[in-house]
Structures are given as structure tokens and as C-alpha cells.
mmCIF file of C-alpha atoms in Angstrom:
data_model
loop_
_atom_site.group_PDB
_atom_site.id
_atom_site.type_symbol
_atom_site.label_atom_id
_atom_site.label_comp_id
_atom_site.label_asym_id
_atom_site.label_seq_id
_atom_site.Cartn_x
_atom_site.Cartn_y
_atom_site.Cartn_z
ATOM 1 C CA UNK A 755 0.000 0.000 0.000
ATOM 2 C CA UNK A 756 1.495 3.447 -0.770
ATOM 3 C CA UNK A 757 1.510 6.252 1.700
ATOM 4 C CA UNK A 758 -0.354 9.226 1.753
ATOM 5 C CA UNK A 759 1.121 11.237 -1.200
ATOM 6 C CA UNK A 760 0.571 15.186 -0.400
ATOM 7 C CA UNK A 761 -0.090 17.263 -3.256
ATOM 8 C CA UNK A 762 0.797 20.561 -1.946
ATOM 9 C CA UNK A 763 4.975 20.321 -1.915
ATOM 10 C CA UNK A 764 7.632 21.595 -3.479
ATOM 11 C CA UNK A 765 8.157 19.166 -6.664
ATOM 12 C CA UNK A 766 4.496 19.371 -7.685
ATOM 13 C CA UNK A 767 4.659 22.946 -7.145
ATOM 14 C CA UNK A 768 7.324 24.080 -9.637
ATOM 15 C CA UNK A 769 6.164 21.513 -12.488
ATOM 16 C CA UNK A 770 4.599 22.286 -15.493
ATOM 17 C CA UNK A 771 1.706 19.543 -17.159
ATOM 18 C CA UNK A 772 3.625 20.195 -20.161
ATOM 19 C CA UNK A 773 7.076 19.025 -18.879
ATOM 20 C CA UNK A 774 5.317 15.520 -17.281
ATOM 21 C CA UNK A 775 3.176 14.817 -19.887
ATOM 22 C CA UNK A 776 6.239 14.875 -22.533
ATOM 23 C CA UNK A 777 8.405 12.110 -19.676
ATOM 24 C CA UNK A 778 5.176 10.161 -18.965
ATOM 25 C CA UNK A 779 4.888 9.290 -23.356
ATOM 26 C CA UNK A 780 8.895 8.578 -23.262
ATOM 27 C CA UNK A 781 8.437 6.074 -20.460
ATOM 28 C CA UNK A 782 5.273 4.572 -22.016
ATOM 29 C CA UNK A 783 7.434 4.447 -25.455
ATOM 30 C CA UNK A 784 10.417 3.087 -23.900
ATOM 31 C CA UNK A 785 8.684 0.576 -22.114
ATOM 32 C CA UNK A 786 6.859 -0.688 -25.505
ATOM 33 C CA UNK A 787 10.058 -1.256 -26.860
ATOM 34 C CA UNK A 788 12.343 -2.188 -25.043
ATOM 35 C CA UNK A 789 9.607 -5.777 -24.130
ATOM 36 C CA UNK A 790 9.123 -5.601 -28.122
ATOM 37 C CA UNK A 791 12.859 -6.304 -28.115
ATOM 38 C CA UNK A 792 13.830 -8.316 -25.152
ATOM 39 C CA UNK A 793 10.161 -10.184 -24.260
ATOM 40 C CA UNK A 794 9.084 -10.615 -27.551
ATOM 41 C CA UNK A 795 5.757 -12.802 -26.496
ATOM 42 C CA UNK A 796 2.565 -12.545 -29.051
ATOM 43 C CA UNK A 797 0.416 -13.459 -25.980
ATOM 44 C CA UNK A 798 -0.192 -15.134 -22.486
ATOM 45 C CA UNK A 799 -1.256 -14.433 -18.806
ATOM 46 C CA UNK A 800 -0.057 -11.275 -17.092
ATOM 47 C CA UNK A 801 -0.516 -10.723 -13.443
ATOM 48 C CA UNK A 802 -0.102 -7.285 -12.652
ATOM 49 C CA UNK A 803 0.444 -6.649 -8.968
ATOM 50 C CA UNK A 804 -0.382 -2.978 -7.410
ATOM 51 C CA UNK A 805 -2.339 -2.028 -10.640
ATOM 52 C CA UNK A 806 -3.867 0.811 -9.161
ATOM 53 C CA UNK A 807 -5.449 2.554 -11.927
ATOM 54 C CA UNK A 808 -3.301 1.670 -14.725
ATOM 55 C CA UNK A 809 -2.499 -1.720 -14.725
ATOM 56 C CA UNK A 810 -0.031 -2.154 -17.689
ATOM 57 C CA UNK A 811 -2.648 -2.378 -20.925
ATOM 58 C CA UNK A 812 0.068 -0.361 -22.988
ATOM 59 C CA UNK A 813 2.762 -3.063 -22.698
ATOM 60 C CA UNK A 814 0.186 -6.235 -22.798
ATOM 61 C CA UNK A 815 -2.558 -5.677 -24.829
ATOM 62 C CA UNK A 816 -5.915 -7.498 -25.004
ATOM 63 C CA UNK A 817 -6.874 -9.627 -26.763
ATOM 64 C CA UNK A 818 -3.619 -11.380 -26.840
ATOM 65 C CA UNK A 819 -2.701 -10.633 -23.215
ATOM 66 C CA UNK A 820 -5.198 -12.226 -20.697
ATOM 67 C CA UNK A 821 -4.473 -9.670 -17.422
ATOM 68 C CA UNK A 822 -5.391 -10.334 -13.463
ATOM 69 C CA UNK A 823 -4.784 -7.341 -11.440
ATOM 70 C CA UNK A 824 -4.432 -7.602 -7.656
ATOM 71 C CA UNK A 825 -4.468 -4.416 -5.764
ATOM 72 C CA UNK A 826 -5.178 -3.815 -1.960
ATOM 73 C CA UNK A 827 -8.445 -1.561 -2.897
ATOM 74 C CA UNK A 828 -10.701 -4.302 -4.076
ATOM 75 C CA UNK A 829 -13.184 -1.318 -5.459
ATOM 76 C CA UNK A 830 -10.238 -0.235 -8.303
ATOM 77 C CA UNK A 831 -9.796 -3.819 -9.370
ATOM 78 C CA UNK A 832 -13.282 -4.484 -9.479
ATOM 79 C CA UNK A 833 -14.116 -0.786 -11.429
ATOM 80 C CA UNK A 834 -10.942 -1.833 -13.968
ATOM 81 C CA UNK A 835 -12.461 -5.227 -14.915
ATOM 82 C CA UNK A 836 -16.464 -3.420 -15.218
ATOM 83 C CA UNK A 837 -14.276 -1.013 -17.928
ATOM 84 C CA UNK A 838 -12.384 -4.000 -19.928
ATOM 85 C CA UNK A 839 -8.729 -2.610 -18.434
ATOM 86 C CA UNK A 840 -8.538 -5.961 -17.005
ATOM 87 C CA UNK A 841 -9.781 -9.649 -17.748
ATOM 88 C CA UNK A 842 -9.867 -10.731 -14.133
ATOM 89 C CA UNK A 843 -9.366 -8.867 -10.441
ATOM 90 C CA UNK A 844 -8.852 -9.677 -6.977
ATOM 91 C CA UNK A 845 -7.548 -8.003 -3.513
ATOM 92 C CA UNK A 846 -4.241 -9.176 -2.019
ATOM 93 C CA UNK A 847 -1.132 -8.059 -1.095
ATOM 94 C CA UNK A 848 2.022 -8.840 -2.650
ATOM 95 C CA UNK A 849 4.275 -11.661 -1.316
ATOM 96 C CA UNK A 850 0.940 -12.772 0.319
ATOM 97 C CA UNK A 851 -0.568 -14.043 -3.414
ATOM 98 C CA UNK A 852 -2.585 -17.523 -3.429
ATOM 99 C CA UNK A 853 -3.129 -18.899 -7.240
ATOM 100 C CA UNK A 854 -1.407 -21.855 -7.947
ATOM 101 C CA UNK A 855 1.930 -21.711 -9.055
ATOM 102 C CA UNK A 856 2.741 -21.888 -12.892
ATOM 103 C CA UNK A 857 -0.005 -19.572 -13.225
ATOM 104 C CA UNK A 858 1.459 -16.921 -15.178
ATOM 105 C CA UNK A 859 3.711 -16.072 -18.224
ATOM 106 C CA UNK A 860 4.553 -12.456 -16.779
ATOM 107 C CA UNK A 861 4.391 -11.342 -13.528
ATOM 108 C CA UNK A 862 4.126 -7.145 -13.491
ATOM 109 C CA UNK A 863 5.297 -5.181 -11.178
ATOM 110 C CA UNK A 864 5.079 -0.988 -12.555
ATOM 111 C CA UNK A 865 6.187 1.232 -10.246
ATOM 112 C CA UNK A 866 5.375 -0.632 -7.229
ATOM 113 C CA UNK A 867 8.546 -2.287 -5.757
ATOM 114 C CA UNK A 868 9.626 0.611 -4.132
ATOM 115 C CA UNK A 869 6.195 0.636 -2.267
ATOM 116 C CA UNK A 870 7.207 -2.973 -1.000
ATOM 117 C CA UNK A 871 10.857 -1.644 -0.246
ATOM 118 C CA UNK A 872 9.463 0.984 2.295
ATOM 119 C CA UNK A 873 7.655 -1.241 3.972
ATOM 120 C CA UNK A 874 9.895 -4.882 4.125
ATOM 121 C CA UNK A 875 11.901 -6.311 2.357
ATOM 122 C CA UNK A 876 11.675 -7.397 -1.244
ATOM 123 C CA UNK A 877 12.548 -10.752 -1.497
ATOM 124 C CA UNK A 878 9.351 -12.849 -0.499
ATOM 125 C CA UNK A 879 8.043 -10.691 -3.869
ATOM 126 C CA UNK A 880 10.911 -11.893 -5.675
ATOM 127 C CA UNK A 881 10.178 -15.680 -4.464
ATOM 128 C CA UNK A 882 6.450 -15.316 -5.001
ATOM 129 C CA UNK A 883 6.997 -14.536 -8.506
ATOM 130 C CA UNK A 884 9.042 -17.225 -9.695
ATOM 131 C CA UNK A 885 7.032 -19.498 -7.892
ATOM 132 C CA UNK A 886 3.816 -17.729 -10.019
ATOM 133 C CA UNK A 887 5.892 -18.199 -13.300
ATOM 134 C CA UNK A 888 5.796 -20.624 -16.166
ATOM 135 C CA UNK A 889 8.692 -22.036 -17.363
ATOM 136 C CA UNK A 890 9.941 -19.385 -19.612
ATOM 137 C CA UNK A 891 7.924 -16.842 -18.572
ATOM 138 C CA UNK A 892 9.692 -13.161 -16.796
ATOM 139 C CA UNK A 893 9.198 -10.951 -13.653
ATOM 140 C CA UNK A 894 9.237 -7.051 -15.470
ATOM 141 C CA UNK A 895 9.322 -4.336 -12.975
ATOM 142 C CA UNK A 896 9.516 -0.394 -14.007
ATOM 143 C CA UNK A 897 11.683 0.918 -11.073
ATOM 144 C CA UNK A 898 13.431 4.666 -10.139
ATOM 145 C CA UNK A 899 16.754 3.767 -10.105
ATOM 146 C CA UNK A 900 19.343 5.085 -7.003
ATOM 147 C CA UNK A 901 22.279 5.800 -8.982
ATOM 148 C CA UNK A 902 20.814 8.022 -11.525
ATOM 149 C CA UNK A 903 21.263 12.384 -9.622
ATOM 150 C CA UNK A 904 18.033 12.536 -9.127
ATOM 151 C CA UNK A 905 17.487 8.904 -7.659
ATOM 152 C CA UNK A 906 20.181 9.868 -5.277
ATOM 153 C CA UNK A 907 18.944 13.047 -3.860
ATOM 154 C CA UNK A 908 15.603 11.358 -3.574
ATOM 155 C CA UNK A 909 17.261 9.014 -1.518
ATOM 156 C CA UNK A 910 18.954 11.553 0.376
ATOM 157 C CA UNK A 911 15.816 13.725 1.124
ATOM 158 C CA UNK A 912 14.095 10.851 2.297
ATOM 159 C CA UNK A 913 16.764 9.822 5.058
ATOM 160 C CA UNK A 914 16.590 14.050 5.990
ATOM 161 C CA UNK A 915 12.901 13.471 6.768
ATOM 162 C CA UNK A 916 12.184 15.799 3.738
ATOM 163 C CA UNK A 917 10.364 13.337 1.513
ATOM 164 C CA UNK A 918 7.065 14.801 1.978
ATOM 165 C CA UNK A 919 7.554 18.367 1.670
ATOM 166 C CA UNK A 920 9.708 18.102 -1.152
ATOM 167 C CA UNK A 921 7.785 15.327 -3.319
ATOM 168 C CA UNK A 922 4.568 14.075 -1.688
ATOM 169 C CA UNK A 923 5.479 11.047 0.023
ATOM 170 C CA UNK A 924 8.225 9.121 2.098
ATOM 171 C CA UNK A 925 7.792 5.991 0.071
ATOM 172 C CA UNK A 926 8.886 7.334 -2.958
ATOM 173 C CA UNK A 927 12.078 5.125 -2.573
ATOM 174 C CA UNK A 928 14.526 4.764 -5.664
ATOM 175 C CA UNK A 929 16.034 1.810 -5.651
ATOM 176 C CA UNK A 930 19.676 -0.144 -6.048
ATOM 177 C CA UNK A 931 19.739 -1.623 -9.190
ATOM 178 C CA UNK A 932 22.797 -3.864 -7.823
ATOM 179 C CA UNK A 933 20.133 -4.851 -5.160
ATOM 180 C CA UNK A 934 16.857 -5.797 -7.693
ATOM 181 C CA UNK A 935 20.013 -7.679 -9.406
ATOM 182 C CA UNK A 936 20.738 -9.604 -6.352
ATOM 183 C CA UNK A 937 16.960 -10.259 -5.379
ATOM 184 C CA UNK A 938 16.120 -11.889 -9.030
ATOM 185 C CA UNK A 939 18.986 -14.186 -8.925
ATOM 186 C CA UNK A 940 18.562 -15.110 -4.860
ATOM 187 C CA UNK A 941 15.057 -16.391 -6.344
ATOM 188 C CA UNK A 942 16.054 -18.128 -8.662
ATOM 189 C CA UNK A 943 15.565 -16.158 -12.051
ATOM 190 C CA UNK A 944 17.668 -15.034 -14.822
ATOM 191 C CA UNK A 945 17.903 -11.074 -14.543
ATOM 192 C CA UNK A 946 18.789 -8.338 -17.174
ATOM 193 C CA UNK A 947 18.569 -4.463 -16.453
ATOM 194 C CA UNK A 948 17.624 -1.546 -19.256
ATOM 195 C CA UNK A 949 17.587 2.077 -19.009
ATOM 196 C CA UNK A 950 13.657 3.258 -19.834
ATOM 197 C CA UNK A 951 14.580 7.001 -19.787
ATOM 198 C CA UNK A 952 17.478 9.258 -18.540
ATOM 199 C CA UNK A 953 15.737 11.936 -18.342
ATOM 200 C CA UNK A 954 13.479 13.789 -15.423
ATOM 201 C CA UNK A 955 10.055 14.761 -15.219
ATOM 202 C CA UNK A 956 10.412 17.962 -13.642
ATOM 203 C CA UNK A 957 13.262 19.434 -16.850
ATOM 204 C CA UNK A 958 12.348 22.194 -19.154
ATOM 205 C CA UNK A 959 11.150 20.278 -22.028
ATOM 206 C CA UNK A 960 14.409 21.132 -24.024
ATOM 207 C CA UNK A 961 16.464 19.515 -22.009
ATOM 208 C CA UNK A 962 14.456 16.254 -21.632
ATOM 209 C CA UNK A 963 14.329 16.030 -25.462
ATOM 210 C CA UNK A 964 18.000 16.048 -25.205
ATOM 211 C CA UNK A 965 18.675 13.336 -22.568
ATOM 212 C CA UNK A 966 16.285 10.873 -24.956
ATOM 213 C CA UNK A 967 18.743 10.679 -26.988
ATOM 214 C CA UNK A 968 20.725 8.589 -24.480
ATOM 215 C CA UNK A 969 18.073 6.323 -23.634
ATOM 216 C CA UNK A 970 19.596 4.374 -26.854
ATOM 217 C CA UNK A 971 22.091 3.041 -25.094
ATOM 218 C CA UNK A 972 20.378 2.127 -22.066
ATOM 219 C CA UNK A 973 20.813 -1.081 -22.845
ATOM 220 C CA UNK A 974 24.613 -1.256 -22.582
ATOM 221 C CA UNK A 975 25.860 -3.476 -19.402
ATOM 222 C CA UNK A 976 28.320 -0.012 -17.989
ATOM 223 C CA UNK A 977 25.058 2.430 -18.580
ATOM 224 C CA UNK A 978 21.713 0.536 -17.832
ATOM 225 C CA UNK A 979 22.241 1.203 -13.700
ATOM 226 C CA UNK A 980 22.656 4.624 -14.142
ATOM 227 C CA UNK A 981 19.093 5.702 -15.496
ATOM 228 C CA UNK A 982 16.658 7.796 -13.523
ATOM 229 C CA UNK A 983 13.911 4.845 -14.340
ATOM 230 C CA UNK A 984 14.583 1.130 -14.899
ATOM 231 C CA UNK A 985 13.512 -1.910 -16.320
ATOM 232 C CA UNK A 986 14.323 -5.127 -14.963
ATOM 233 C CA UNK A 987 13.550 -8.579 -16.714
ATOM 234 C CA UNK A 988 13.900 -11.507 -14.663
ATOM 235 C CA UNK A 989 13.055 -15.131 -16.638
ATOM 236 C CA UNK A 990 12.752 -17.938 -15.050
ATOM 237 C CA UNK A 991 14.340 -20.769 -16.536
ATOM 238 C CA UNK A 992 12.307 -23.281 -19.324
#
């Protein structure tokens, strides 16, 4: 479950629809591709886990996708399946999931780890997944990363008790991408990390233009851990 997020602080304040609307279609775009390239599945079961209100349609799209949600808010998953977002939804928490295992091909997790992060620790999520998995099938979680600038002075606000006054919330935790490394191979899965985007929401929209250039190479092994939002793939052995 995420925190409270506070709409009134300093981040939100100073940022321009413009400027977040122009990041928000990179990320979607980068996202689409970079599975087109390195997941390239025509179909199959998706759980996605902490939907909220946008469960992941624009990487796994119906018909070919069959997508579960689970969320905490059994209302959203319920409202999400009424509007055809998703085939099937149910409440539960992650690392607390009960379908049988082999259920999925992909396991989702889009900008929710860090959630789990603030309040435990991540691998039981790790473990449930590949347990959830087909043979063959992946773990992909969208993640801020802690080694891009901004990741790190995230990091840092949060630890100076600043995290809500500067950007909303104290969960908003970037994390290690040494450490979702680690946590995909302690559960048994076969990991590989991308770059989605270098850039930053909050950038004149100039600048972020300029930075997509780079998210090109955010594939390469020295320069996918330093981007300001990640992609990791995790397969589980066929």
C-alpha cells in the first residue's frame, strides 16, 4: 500500500503539465520497446500486482494478453475489470498471493517495488513470482533507479525526513539496481537491467528532449544502472 502522497509540496509545485506529460509518453514508449525487443511474447497471462489505476494495458494488450490485477483496494480492481482494463481482479497483497503456481507467463510489477521496499523487504516478492511463473515466462518491474542524480537526492531527502515536503510522500524510494540484481537471482531467475529514460520529469522540455537521446544506449551493461527509471527482466528458466 502506498503512503499518503501530499499534493501541496515543493516538486508538484514548480512543475509544469507540459514538462510531465512529454516524460510520462517517453516512459510509455520506452517501455513498448524495449519488451518488443527483449520479451518478444505474441500473448499469455499477465498478473499485474499494485495495478492501481493503470495496470499495464500499454505493454500487454488485449486480446492477446489475458491480465489479473491484484491491488489492496478491491473497489479499483473491481471498477478496472467493469471497464475492460482488465480480464480478471482480486484483492491481495504482494508476497501474500494464493493462485497456484505456474499460473502466469509475466508477472508485473510498474512502479510498485519501491512501495514494497518501504515497507519490508523485497525478497518474499521476488520468491512469489518465480514461484507464479511458467517455465519461460519473466518478472518485469519499471523501477526509479538510485544511482541516476536525481534517484540519489531522492534518496537523500528521504533519510533528511524531507520526503514529503519536497515530493509528496516518504515511500517514494529509488532503488539499487545492484540490489533488484541480487533479489532476481537469490530467487532463482535469470535477470537483465535496461535504461527506460534518462531523463526527469520535472526538466524544461528542451532539455528532456536532449537526454532521450541517451536512452539508446540504455541497454549497454556499464550504462543501464545509471538511469533515472529502470527496467528489470527476470526469466525464469524453461
Amino acid at each position: 500500500m502506498s503512503e499518503p502522497y501530499d499534493p501541496d509540496n515543493l516538486l508538484d509545485r514548480v512543475s509544469r503539465p507540459a514538462r510531465l506529460e512529454l516524460h510520462y509518453e517517453q516512459e510509455r514508449r520506452r517501455e513498448r520497446e524495449l519488451l518488443a525487443r527483449c520479451l518478444p511474447f505474441s500473448g499469455g497471462d499477465v498478473l499485474s500486482v499494485g495495478c492501481g489505476w493503470h495496470p499495464g494495458r500499454h505493454l500487454f494488450p488485449a486480446p492477446a494478453f489475458r491480465m489479473t490485477g491484484v491491488e489492496l483496494d478491491e473497489p479499483v480492481v473491481r471498477a478496472l475489470v467493469a471497464e475492460g482494463e482488465l480480464d480478471h481482479g482480486v484483492a491481495g497483497r504482494a508476497g501474500e498471493l494464493a493462485f497456484p503456481d505456474e499460473s502466469f507467463d509475466v508477472v508485473l510489477y510498474r512502479l510498485v517495488l519501491h512501495h514494497v521496499a518501504y515497507q519490508g523487504p523485497l525478497g518474499p516478492v521476488f520468491q512469489e513470482a518465480r514461484r507464479l511463473l511458467r517455465p519461460g515466462g519473466a518478472l518485469v518491474a519499471v523501477e526509479p533507479g538510485s544511482w541516476h542524480p536525481v534517484g540519489a537526492a531522492l534518496a537523500l531527502a528521504n533519510r533528511a525526513g524531507l520526503g514529503e515536503p519536497m515530493h509528496g510522500t516518504p515511500d517514494d524510494v529509488p532503488l539499487s539496481p545492484r540490489a533488484l540484481l541480487r533479489e532476481a537471482r537469490a530467487a532463482g531467475l535469470q535477470p537483465e537491467l535496461h535504461t527506460v529514460t534518462y531523463g526527469w520529469r520535472r526538466l524544461p522540455r528542451v532539455l528532456q528532449r536532449s537526454l532521450h537521446r541517451l536512452d539508446r544506449s540504455g541497454s549497454r551493461a556499464g550504462a543501464a544502472r545509471f538511469g533515472h527509471t529502470l527496467m528489470l527482466i527476470a526469466r525464469r528458466p524453461g
